[in-house]
Coordinates of C-alpha atoms and ligand atoms in Angstrom, one line a residue:
M1 CA 173.1 64.4 -58.9
A2 CA 171.1 67.5 -57.9
D3 CA 168.4 67.3 -55.2
I4 CA 168.4 70.7 -53.6
V5 CA 169.1 74.1 -55.1
I6 CA 169.8 76.8 -52.5
M7 CA 169.5 80.3 -54.0
S8 CA 172.0 82.9 -52.7
S9 CA 170.6 85.5 -50.3
S10 CA 170.9 88.2 -53.1
A11 CA 169.0 86.1 -55.7
T12 CA 166.2 87.9 -57.3
Q13 CA 162.7 86.5 -57.7
K14 CA 163.2 86.3 -61.4
Q15 CA 166.4 84.2 -60.9
T16 CA 164.5 81.9 -58.6
G17 CA 161.7 81.7 -61.1
A18 CA 164.1 80.7 -63.8
V19 CA 165.5 77.8 -61.7
I20 CA 162.0 76.5 -60.9
K21 CA 161.0 76.8 -64.6
K22 CA 164.0 74.8 -65.6
I23 CA 163.3 72.0 -63.0
K24 CA 159.7 71.8 -64.2
K25 CA 160.7 71.7 -67.8
M26 CA 162.9 68.7 -67.0
G27 CA 159.7 66.9 -65.8
F28 CA 160.2 67.3 -62.0
D29 CA 158.0 68.7 -59.3
I30 CA 159.4 71.0 -56.6
N31 CA 159.2 71.7 -52.9
L32 CA 159.8 75.4 -52.2
S33 CA 161.0 76.6 -48.8
K34 CA 161.2 80.3 -48.5
G35 CA 163.2 81.3 -45.5
A36 CA 163.9 84.8 -44.2
E37 CA 167.4 84.6 -45.7
K38 CA 167.3 82.0 -48.5
T39 CA 165.0 80.2 -50.8
I40 CA 165.5 76.4 -50.9
I41 CA 164.2 74.5 -53.9
G42 CA 163.9 70.7 -53.5
I43 CA 163.6 68.6 -56.6
I44 CA 161.1 65.8 -56.4
G45 CA 161.7 62.6 -58.4
D46 CA 164.5 60.4 -59.5
T47 CA 167.3 62.9 -59.8
R48 CA 170.1 60.5 -60.5
G49 CA 170.5 61.6 -64.1
I50 CA 170.7 65.3 -63.5
S51 CA 174.1 66.9 -63.2
D52 CA 174.4 69.6 -60.5
E53 CA 176.3 71.7 -63.1
V54 CA 173.0 72.4 -64.9
F55 CA 171.9 74.6 -62.0
R56 CA 175.3 75.7 -60.6
I57 CA 175.8 77.9 -63.7
M58 CA 172.5 79.7 -63.4
P59 CA 172.5 83.2 -62.0
G60 CA 171.4 83.5 -58.3
V61 CA 172.2 79.9 -57.4
G62 CA 174.3 79.7 -54.2
Q63 CA 174.7 75.9 -53.8
V64 CA 173.5 72.6 -55.3
I65 CA 173.3 69.7 -53.0
S66 CA 172.7 66.0 -53.6
I67 CA 171.1 63.8 -51.0
L68 CA 172.9 60.5 -50.8
K69 CA 170.4 59.0 -48.3
S70 CA 167.9 56.5 -49.5
Y71 CA 165.1 58.7 -48.1
K72 CA 164.8 62.2 -49.5
L73 CA 161.2 63.6 -49.2
G74 CA 161.1 62.9 -45.5
S75 CA 164.6 64.4 -44.8
R76 CA 165.1 67.7 -43.0
E77 CA 167.6 68.8 -45.7
F78 CA 165.0 68.5 -48.4
H79 CA 162.3 70.3 -46.4
P80 CA 163.8 72.3 -43.6
Q81 CA 160.6 73.5 -41.9
D82 CA 158.5 71.3 -39.7
T83 CA 155.5 69.7 -41.5
V84 CA 152.2 70.8 -39.9
I85 CA 149.3 68.6 -40.5
K86 CA 145.7 69.9 -40.3
T87 CA 142.9 67.5 -40.0
R88 CA 139.3 68.2 -38.7
G89 CA 140.4 71.4 -36.9
V90 CA 143.4 69.7 -35.2
E91 CA 146.9 71.0 -35.9
I92 CA 149.7 68.4 -35.6
G93 CA 153.4 69.3 -35.4
G94 CA 155.0 72.8 -35.5
G95 CA 154.8 73.7 -31.8
N96 CA 151.7 71.7 -30.9
L97 CA 151.5 68.7 -28.5
T98 CA 148.7 66.6 -29.7
V99 CA 147.2 63.8 -27.5
I100 CA 145.6 60.9 -29.2
A101 CA 143.7 58.7 -26.8
G102 CA 141.2 55.9 -26.7
P103 CA 140.8 52.2 -26.2
C104 CA 143.0 49.6 -27.9
S105 CA 139.9 48.1 -29.6
V106 CA 136.5 49.4 -30.2
E107 CA 134.5 46.9 -28.2
S108 CA 131.0 48.4 -28.1
R109 CA 129.1 51.6 -28.7
K110 CA 128.8 52.3 -25.0
Q111 CA 132.5 51.6 -24.3
L112 CA 133.6 54.0 -27.0
L113 CA 131.1 56.8 -26.5
K114 CA 131.8 56.9 -22.8
T115 CA 135.6 57.0 -23.3
A116 CA 135.3 59.6 -26.1
E117 CA 133.4 62.0 -23.8
F118 CA 136.0 61.7 -21.1
I119 CA 138.9 62.2 -23.6
K120 CA 137.3 65.3 -25.0
K121 CA 136.6 66.7 -21.5
S122 CA 140.3 66.2 -20.5
G123 CA 141.7 67.9 -23.5
G124 CA 142.6 64.9 -25.9
K125 CA 142.3 66.0 -29.5
V126 CA 142.1 62.7 -31.4
L127 CA 140.2 59.6 -30.5
R128 CA 141.8 56.2 -31.2
G129 CA 140.2 52.8 -31.4
G130 CA 141.0 49.7 -33.4
A131 CA 138.3 48.2 -35.6
F132 CA 140.7 45.8 -37.4
K133 CA 143.0 44.4 -34.8
P134 CA 146.3 42.6 -35.6
R135 CA 146.6 40.1 -32.8
T136 CA 149.5 37.9 -31.9
S137 CA 147.2 34.9 -31.4
P138 CA 144.7 34.2 -34.1
Y139 CA 142.3 33.1 -31.4
S140 CA 142.3 36.6 -29.7
F141 CA 139.6 39.2 -30.3
S142 CA 140.3 40.7 -33.7
G143 CA 138.0 43.7 -33.7
L144 CA 134.5 44.6 -34.8
G145 CA 135.6 45.4 -38.3
F146 CA 133.3 47.7 -40.2
E147 CA 130.8 47.7 -37.3
G148 CA 133.6 49.2 -35.2
L149 CA 134.1 51.9 -37.9
Q150 CA 130.4 52.9 -37.6
I151 CA 130.8 53.3 -33.9
L152 CA 133.9 55.5 -34.4
R153 CA 131.8 57.6 -36.8
E154 CA 129.1 58.1 -34.2
A155 CA 131.7 59.0 -31.5
K156 CA 133.3 61.5 -33.9
E157 CA 129.9 63.1 -34.7
K158 CA 128.9 63.3 -31.1
T159 CA 132.2 64.7 -29.7
G160 CA 133.7 66.6 -32.7
L161 CA 137.0 64.8 -32.0
A162 CA 139.1 63.7 -34.9
V163 CA 139.4 59.9 -35.3
I164 CA 142.4 57.6 -36.0
T165 CA 142.1 53.9 -36.7
E166 CA 144.4 51.1 -38.0
V167 CA 144.1 49.7 -41.5
L168 CA 145.4 46.2 -42.0
S169 CA 144.9 45.6 -45.7
T170 CA 144.8 47.5 -48.9
E171 CA 141.2 46.6 -49.6
D172 CA 140.0 48.3 -46.4
V173 CA 141.8 51.6 -47.0
D174 CA 139.1 53.4 -49.0
G175 CA 136.3 52.3 -46.7
T176 CA 138.3 53.3 -43.6
A177 CA 139.4 56.6 -45.1
E178 CA 135.7 57.6 -45.4
I179 CA 135.4 57.6 -41.6
A180 CA 138.9 58.1 -40.2
D181 CA 140.6 61.4 -40.2
I182 CA 144.0 59.7 -39.8
L183 CA 144.9 56.2 -41.0
Q184 CA 147.2 54.2 -38.7
I185 CA 149.7 51.7 -40.0
G186 CA 150.6 49.4 -37.2
A187 CA 154.1 48.1 -36.2
R188 CA 153.4 44.7 -37.7
N189 CA 152.6 46.3 -41.1
M190 CA 155.4 48.9 -41.2
F191 CA 157.2 46.8 -43.9
N192 CA 154.0 46.1 -45.9
Y193 CA 155.1 48.1 -49.0
R194 CA 151.8 47.6 -50.9
L195 CA 149.9 48.9 -48.0
L196 CA 152.2 51.9 -47.6
Q197 CA 151.8 52.7 -51.3
K198 CA 148.0 52.4 -51.0
V199 CA 147.8 54.9 -48.0
G200 CA 150.2 57.1 -49.9
G201 CA 147.6 57.5 -52.5
S202 CA 144.9 58.4 -49.9
K203 CA 144.1 62.0 -49.1
K204 CA 144.1 61.2 -45.3
P205 CA 147.1 61.8 -43.0
V206 CA 148.9 58.6 -42.0
L207 CA 150.4 57.7 -38.7
L208 CA 153.1 55.1 -39.3
K209 CA 154.3 53.1 -36.3
R210 CA 157.8 51.8 -36.1
A211 CA 158.2 48.0 -36.4
F212 CA 159.5 46.1 -33.4
S213 CA 162.8 45.5 -35.0
A214 CA 163.2 48.3 -37.5
T215 CA 166.2 50.6 -37.6
I216 CA 165.6 54.3 -37.8
A217 CA 166.7 54.3 -41.5
E218 CA 164.2 51.5 -42.3
F219 CA 161.5 53.5 -40.5
L220 CA 162.3 56.6 -42.5
N221 CA 162.4 54.6 -45.8
C222 CA 158.9 53.2 -45.0
A223 CA 157.6 56.8 -44.5
E224 CA 159.3 57.6 -47.8
Y225 CA 157.1 55.0 -49.5
I226 CA 154.0 56.9 -48.4
L227 CA 155.5 60.4 -49.3
K228 CA 156.6 59.2 -52.7
E229 CA 152.9 58.5 -53.6
G230 CA 152.1 62.1 -53.0
N231 CA 150.8 62.0 -49.5
K232 CA 152.8 64.6 -47.5
N233 CA 150.9 64.1 -44.3
V234 CA 152.9 61.4 -42.5
I235 CA 153.3 61.2 -38.7
L236 CA 156.1 58.9 -37.3
C237 CA 155.3 57.0 -34.2
E238 CA 157.8 55.4 -31.9
R239 CA 156.1 52.5 -30.0
G240 CA 159.0 50.6 -28.5
I241 CA 161.3 48.0 -30.0
R242 CA 162.2 44.5 -29.0
S243 CA 165.1 44.2 -26.6
F244 CA 166.3 41.6 -24.1
D245 CA 164.2 42.5 -21.1
S246 CA 160.6 41.5 -21.4
E247 CA 160.1 40.7 -17.7
F248 CA 159.5 44.3 -16.6
T249 CA 158.5 46.0 -19.9
R250 CA 156.7 44.8 -23.0
N251 CA 159.1 46.7 -25.3
T252 CA 162.0 49.1 -24.9
L253 CA 160.8 52.6 -25.7
D254 CA 163.5 54.2 -27.8
L255 CA 163.4 57.8 -26.9
S256 CA 166.7 58.5 -28.6
A257 CA 164.9 57.7 -31.8
V258 CA 162.6 60.7 -31.1
A259 CA 165.5 63.1 -30.9
V260 CA 167.1 61.6 -33.9
L261 CA 163.9 61.7 -36.0
K262 CA 163.3 65.3 -35.1
K263 CA 166.8 66.1 -36.5
E264 CA 166.6 63.9 -39.6
S265 CA 163.1 64.6 -40.6
H266 CA 160.5 67.4 -40.8
L267 CA 157.6 65.0 -40.1
P268 CA 155.8 65.1 -36.8
V269 CA 157.1 62.5 -34.3
F270 CA 154.7 60.8 -31.8
V271 CA 155.3 58.4 -29.0
D272 CA 153.1 55.6 -27.8
P273 CA 154.2 54.8 -24.3
S274 CA 151.2 52.4 -23.8
H275 CA 152.6 49.8 -26.2
G276 CA 156.1 51.1 -25.6
T277 CA 156.1 49.9 -22.0
G278 CA 153.0 47.6 -21.7
R279 CA 152.4 49.1 -18.2
R280 CA 149.9 51.7 -17.2
D281 CA 152.1 52.9 -14.3
L282 CA 154.8 53.8 -16.8
V283 CA 152.6 55.8 -19.2
T284 CA 152.9 59.1 -17.5
P285 CA 156.6 59.1 -16.7
M286 CA 157.6 58.0 -20.2
S287 CA 155.2 60.5 -21.7
K288 CA 156.9 63.3 -19.8
A289 CA 160.3 62.0 -21.1
A290 CA 158.9 61.8 -24.6
V291 CA 157.8 65.4 -24.6
A292 CA 161.1 66.5 -23.1
A293 CA 162.9 64.6 -26.0
G294 CA 160.9 66.7 -28.5
A295 CA 157.8 64.6 -29.3
D296 CA 155.0 66.4 -31.1
G297 CA 152.3 64.1 -29.8
L298 CA 151.4 61.1 -27.6
M299 CA 149.2 58.1 -28.2
I300 CA 147.6 56.8 -25.0
E301 CA 145.3 53.8 -24.5
V302 CA 142.3 54.5 -22.3
H303 CA 139.5 52.1 -21.3
P304 CA 136.6 52.7 -18.9
R305 CA 137.2 49.3 -17.3
P306 CA 140.7 48.2 -18.1
A307 CA 140.2 44.9 -16.2
E308 CA 137.5 43.9 -18.7
A309 CA 139.2 45.1 -21.9
L310 CA 139.3 42.7 -24.8
S311 CA 142.9 43.8 -25.6
D312 CA 145.7 45.6 -23.8
G313 CA 143.8 46.3 -20.5
F314 CA 147.1 46.0 -18.5
Q315 CA 148.5 49.1 -20.2
S316 CA 145.3 51.1 -20.4
L317 CA 144.6 54.1 -18.2
T318 CA 141.1 54.6 -16.8
P319 CA 139.4 57.9 -17.8
E320 CA 140.2 59.3 -14.3
M321 CA 143.9 58.4 -14.7
F322 CA 143.8 60.0 -18.1
A323 CA 142.6 63.3 -16.7
Q324 CA 145.4 63.2 -14.1
F325 CA 147.9 62.3 -16.9
M326 CA 146.9 65.4 -18.9
D327 CA 147.5 67.6 -15.8
E328 CA 150.9 66.0 -15.3
I329 CA 152.2 66.6 -18.8
K330 CA 151.1 70.2 -18.9
P331 CA 154.2 71.7 -17.2
I332 CA 156.5 69.7 -19.5
A333 CA 154.7 70.9 -22.5
R334 CA 155.1 74.5 -21.2
V335 CA 158.8 74.1 -20.7
M336 CA 159.1 72.7 -24.3
H337 CA 157.1 75.6 -25.7
K338 CA 154.4 73.3 -26.9
K339 CA 150.7 74.1 -27.2
L340 CA 148.7 71.4 -25.5
Ligands
PEP1 C1 147.7 49.8 -31.7 O1 148.1 50.9 -31.6 O2 146.5 49.5 -31.7 C2 148.7 48.7 -32.0 C3 148.3 47.5 -32.4 O3 149.9 49.1 -31.9 P1 151.3 48.5 -32.5 O4 151.0 48.4 -34.0 O5 152.3 49.6 -32.2 O6 151.6 47.2 -31.9
MN2 MN1 146.8 48.0 -28.1

C-alpha cells in the first residue's frame, strides 16, 4: 500500500512531476506539501491496491510510506503543515488564537445584537449562537430555528463578525450554510455519519465537537468522514467528556486530547471550556490551560443576563466578564506565540 511519496532532497522538478502524473493517471488525487528540504506527495483515495514498489523504482523518490491508521486525510503524516482556514476575513489555525463567543441559544434580536456588539468590542472574531438546539429534555427550549438564523444574519451584517451555528439534520444544512460562515456539528451528532457526509459536501468550514464518550481515534475518524467528501476545512473541538465526577464539573475537559490532536492531525484544535466544565468561574482558568496545551481557538458562551438565559446560563459569562477574560488570556497567547 502506498499513501505518501517523499521525494529525496535532490529530486528534480521533472522527477516530482513524473510521480504526480503517475498518481493522477492511476485515478487518484494528490495533496502536495513543498517543504524547504523535501516535497511530500500524499495520495488521496483508496490506496489499498497500489504497491509501494510502483513508486519506489521511480527516479527521485526517497521513501514510500503507507498509513495504517483508519484516518488518513486528517493525519499529520499525510499533511505535515497546519491547516489554515480562512472565512470572512478570519484566519483560523497556523499561529492564530481565535475566540468564538456568544450565547448558547439565539433567544431574541435584542439579546443577540447586544452580545455581538460586546464580543466585537472585546476582540472576539466569531459569533456563536444556536438556532437549532439539541436539548437533553424534549420539553426544554429548542431554539428559534430559521428565525434564529435570520437574527444571526442581522448580527453578522451589523458587526462584520463571522458566524457559527449548529446544524442538527441533513435537511437544514443548505439553508444554514447560506447564513453561517462555519457549520457546527454538536457532540450529540458527532457519530451521525449521514450528517458528517452532508457537511463534507458543503463549501463552508465545519467545527466538529467531540462526543461525550468518543475516543480520540473515533473523533479523528468522524473528521475523516467530512474530509473524505472534499471539505478540507475542519476544526476539531474538545468540549469535555463524561467521567465519574459530575458533582463539581459538568464534564471532564480532556486537555491531553488537545496536545495529542495537535500531534496527530494538521487540523485546527479548539476548546470549549463552557460546556467542558459547566461553570463560568472555570472558563478563564481552563482557557488559559487550553492555550498552553496548544489550542488554536476557544469557544465561550456569553449572555447579557445569564440568570435569564433559556439554556446554559450557569456556564455563561456576562459581556463584562468576557472583556476581562480576553485580557487574561492575552499573556498566555503571547507566550505561546499565538496572534489573538
Ligand atoms: C453548543 O455548543 O451549543 C452545544 C450544544 O455544545 P455540545 O454539542 O458540545 O454539547
Ligand atoms: Mn450551550
